[in-house]
């Protein structure tokens, strides 16, 4: 067996590139057709009372429609992780390609400092979360909301004494 740098075995190169072309042909189309959602948050200011809130947007960036079953956020109370669902009137929702769905709810403001992450769940049971850039942006938006919103006072109703 002899190895020379100047001589190229074109049949071996041709076989290698044919194999690579077959791999691309088999796996490229399913890669293009995969389901993908893009989640982002935004700062929403109520013009009436200048109260800041966080808006939540989910956009279908795949080639086909996707059923969204639920939206929500996770927050921590002591050692527990609690789920709060958003947009109950809007779910389940069929998102067409490039179609966004947005909402802002004031229930977010009650647990603003404890928010861990936002999510969207599709009909296949897959959870979609914010990417790293949007997580950082969410932390900045939470800080803005906490600075600019008046402190909320939780009203605790006194227990009524039972009649004797």
CSV table of C-alpha atoms in Angstrom, one decimal:
chain,number,residue,atom,x,y,z
A,1,UNK,CA,0.0,0.0,0.0
A,2,UNK,CA,1.4,3.3,-1.1
A,3,UNK,CA,0.3,6.8,0.0
A,4,UNK,CA,1.1,9.7,-2.1
A,5,UNK,CA,-0.1,13.3,-1.5
A,6,UNK,CA,-0.3,14.3,-5.1
A,7,UNK,CA,-2.7,11.5,-6.2
A,8,UNK,CA,-6.4,11.8,-5.3
A,9,UNK,CA,-8.7,8.8,-5.4
A,10,UNK,CA,-11.7,10.5,-7.0
A,11,UNK,CA,-13.9,7.5,-6.6
A,12,UNK,CA,-13.5,7.6,-2.9
A,13,UNK,CA,-14.2,11.4,-2.8
A,14,UNK,CA,-17.3,10.8,-5.0
A,15,UNK,CA,-18.6,8.1,-2.8
A,16,UNK,CA,-18.1,10.2,0.4
A,17,UNK,CA,-20.0,13.2,-1.1
A,18,UNK,CA,-22.8,11.0,-2.4
A,19,UNK,CA,-23.3,9.6,1.1
A,20,UNK,CA,-23.4,13.2,2.5
A,21,UNK,CA,-26.0,14.2,-0.1
A,22,UNK,CA,-28.2,11.3,0.8
A,23,UNK,CA,-28.0,12.2,4.5
A,24,UNK,CA,-28.9,15.8,3.7
A,25,UNK,CA,-31.8,14.7,1.6
A,26,UNK,CA,-33.1,12.4,4.4
A,27,UNK,CA,-32.9,14.8,7.3
A,28,UNK,CA,-33.2,18.3,5.9
A,29,UNK,CA,-37.0,18.3,5.3
A,30,UNK,CA,-38.0,17.0,8.8
A,31,UNK,CA,-35.6,19.6,10.3
A,32,UNK,CA,-37.3,22.4,8.3
A,33,UNK,CA,-40.8,21.1,9.3
A,34,UNK,CA,-40.2,20.9,13.1
A,35,UNK,CA,-42.5,22.7,15.5
A,36,UNK,CA,-41.0,25.9,16.9
A,37,UNK,CA,-42.4,28.6,19.2
A,38,UNK,CA,-40.8,31.9,20.1
A,39,UNK,CA,-41.7,33.4,23.5
A,40,UNK,CA,-41.0,37.0,24.6
A,41,UNK,CA,-42.0,39.4,27.2
A,42,UNK,CA,-42.6,43.2,27.0
A,43,UNK,CA,-43.2,46.0,29.4
A,44,UNK,CA,-46.8,47.3,29.3
A,45,UNK,CA,-47.8,50.6,30.8
A,46,UNK,CA,-51.5,51.2,31.7
A,47,UNK,CA,-52.3,54.8,30.5
A,48,UNK,CA,-55.0,55.4,33.1
A,49,UNK,CA,-53.0,54.8,36.3
A,50,UNK,CA,-49.4,54.5,34.9
A,51,UNK,CA,-49.1,51.0,36.4
A,52,UNK,CA,-46.4,48.9,34.8
A,53,UNK,CA,-47.1,45.3,33.9
A,54,UNK,CA,-45.5,42.5,31.9
A,55,UNK,CA,-46.9,41.4,28.6
A,56,UNK,CA,-46.4,37.9,27.3
A,57,UNK,CA,-46.2,37.0,23.5
A,58,UNK,CA,-46.0,33.6,21.9
A,59,UNK,CA,-45.3,33.4,18.1
A,60,UNK,CA,-45.4,30.3,15.9
A,61,UNK,CA,-42.2,30.3,13.8
A,62,UNK,CA,-42.7,26.9,12.3
A,63,UNK,CA,-44.0,26.0,8.9
A,64,UNK,CA,-47.2,24.5,10.1
A,65,UNK,CA,-50.0,25.2,12.7
A,66,UNK,CA,-49.5,24.4,16.4
A,67,UNK,CA,-52.2,23.9,19.0
A,68,UNK,CA,-51.3,25.7,22.2
A,69,UNK,CA,-53.0,24.2,25.3
A,70,UNK,CA,-51.9,26.6,28.0
A,71,UNK,CA,-49.8,29.6,28.9
A,72,UNK,CA,-48.5,30.6,32.3
A,73,UNK,CA,-45.7,31.3,34.7
A,74,UNK,CA,-44.0,29.5,37.6
A,75,UNK,CA,-43.2,31.3,40.8
A,76,UNK,CA,-41.8,30.2,44.1
A,77,UNK,CA,-43.4,30.4,47.5
A,78,UNK,CA,-41.0,29.2,50.2
A,79,UNK,CA,-40.0,25.7,49.0
A,80,UNK,CA,-43.0,25.2,46.6
A,81,UNK,CA,-43.1,25.9,42.9
A,82,UNK,CA,-46.6,27.1,42.0
A,83,UNK,CA,-48.1,27.3,38.5
A,84,UNK,CA,-50.3,30.2,37.5
A,85,UNK,CA,-52.1,29.9,34.2
A,86,UNK,CA,-52.8,32.9,32.0
A,87,UNK,CA,-55.2,33.6,29.1
A,88,UNK,CA,-57.7,30.9,30.0
A,89,UNK,CA,-60.2,32.4,27.6
A,90,UNK,CA,-57.7,32.1,24.8
A,91,UNK,CA,-56.8,28.4,25.2
A,92,UNK,CA,-56.7,26.0,23.5
A,93,UNK,CA,-55.6,28.1,20.5
A,94,UNK,CA,-54.5,27.1,17.1
A,95,UNK,CA,-51.6,29.2,16.1
A,96,UNK,CA,-51.0,29.5,12.3
A,97,UNK,CA,-47.5,30.1,11.0
A,98,UNK,CA,-46.2,33.5,11.9
A,99,UNK,CA,-49.2,34.2,14.1
A,100,UNK,CA,-48.6,35.8,17.5
A,101,UNK,CA,-50.9,35.7,20.6
A,102,UNK,CA,-50.3,38.3,23.3
A,103,UNK,CA,-51.8,39.1,26.6
A,104,UNK,CA,-51.1,40.9,29.8
A,105,UNK,CA,-52.8,40.1,33.1
A,106,UNK,CA,-52.7,41.9,36.4
A,107,UNK,CA,-52.4,38.6,38.3
A,108,UNK,CA,-48.7,38.7,37.4
A,109,UNK,CA,-48.2,41.8,39.5
A,110,UNK,CA,-49.2,40.0,42.7
A,111,UNK,CA,-46.2,37.6,42.6
A,112,UNK,CA,-43.8,39.7,40.5
A,113,UNK,CA,-40.7,39.3,42.6
A,114,UNK,CA,-41.1,35.5,42.8
A,115,UNK,CA,-41.6,34.8,39.1
A,116,UNK,CA,-39.3,32.0,38.0
A,117,UNK,CA,-40.2,31.6,34.3
A,118,UNK,CA,-42.9,31.9,31.7
A,119,UNK,CA,-44.0,28.9,29.6
A,120,UNK,CA,-46.3,27.8,26.8
A,121,UNK,CA,-47.5,24.2,26.4
A,122,UNK,CA,-48.4,22.7,23.0
A,123,UNK,CA,-50.8,19.8,22.3
A,124,UNK,CA,-47.9,17.3,22.2
A,125,UNK,CA,-47.1,18.1,25.8
A,126,UNK,CA,-43.9,20.0,25.1
A,127,UNK,CA,-43.2,23.0,27.2
A,128,UNK,CA,-41.6,26.1,25.6
A,129,UNK,CA,-39.7,28.6,27.7
A,130,UNK,CA,-38.0,32.0,27.2
A,131,UNK,CA,-34.5,31.9,25.8
A,132,UNK,CA,-31.5,33.2,27.7
A,133,UNK,CA,-31.7,36.7,26.2
A,134,UNK,CA,-35.4,37.1,27.0
A,135,UNK,CA,-34.9,35.8,30.6
A,136,UNK,CA,-32.4,38.6,31.1
A,137,UNK,CA,-34.8,41.1,29.6
A,138,UNK,CA,-37.6,39.7,31.9
A,139,UNK,CA,-35.5,40.3,35.0
A,140,UNK,CA,-34.9,43.9,33.9
A,141,UNK,CA,-38.6,44.4,33.3
A,142,UNK,CA,-39.5,43.0,36.7
A,143,UNK,CA,-37.1,45.5,38.3
A,144,UNK,CA,-38.8,48.3,36.4
A,145,UNK,CA,-42.2,47.2,37.5
A,146,UNK,CA,-41.1,46.8,41.1
A,147,UNK,CA,-39.6,50.3,41.1
A,148,UNK,CA,-42.5,52.1,39.4
A,149,UNK,CA,-45.6,50.4,40.7
A,150,UNK,CA,-47.0,51.3,44.1
A,151,UNK,CA,-46.6,48.7,46.8
A,152,UNK,CA,-49.6,46.4,46.9
A,153,UNK,CA,-51.1,45.8,50.3
A,154,UNK,CA,-52.7,42.4,50.8
A,155,UNK,CA,-56.0,42.7,52.5
A,156,UNK,CA,-56.6,40.1,55.1
A,157,UNK,CA,-60.2,39.7,56.2
A,158,UNK,CA,-60.6,39.1,59.9
A,159,UNK,CA,-62.3,35.8,60.8
A,160,UNK,CA,-65.8,36.3,62.0
A,161,UNK,CA,-66.6,34.9,65.4
A,162,UNK,CA,-69.1,32.0,65.3
A,163,UNK,CA,-72.4,32.9,66.9
A,164,UNK,CA,-73.1,31.1,70.2
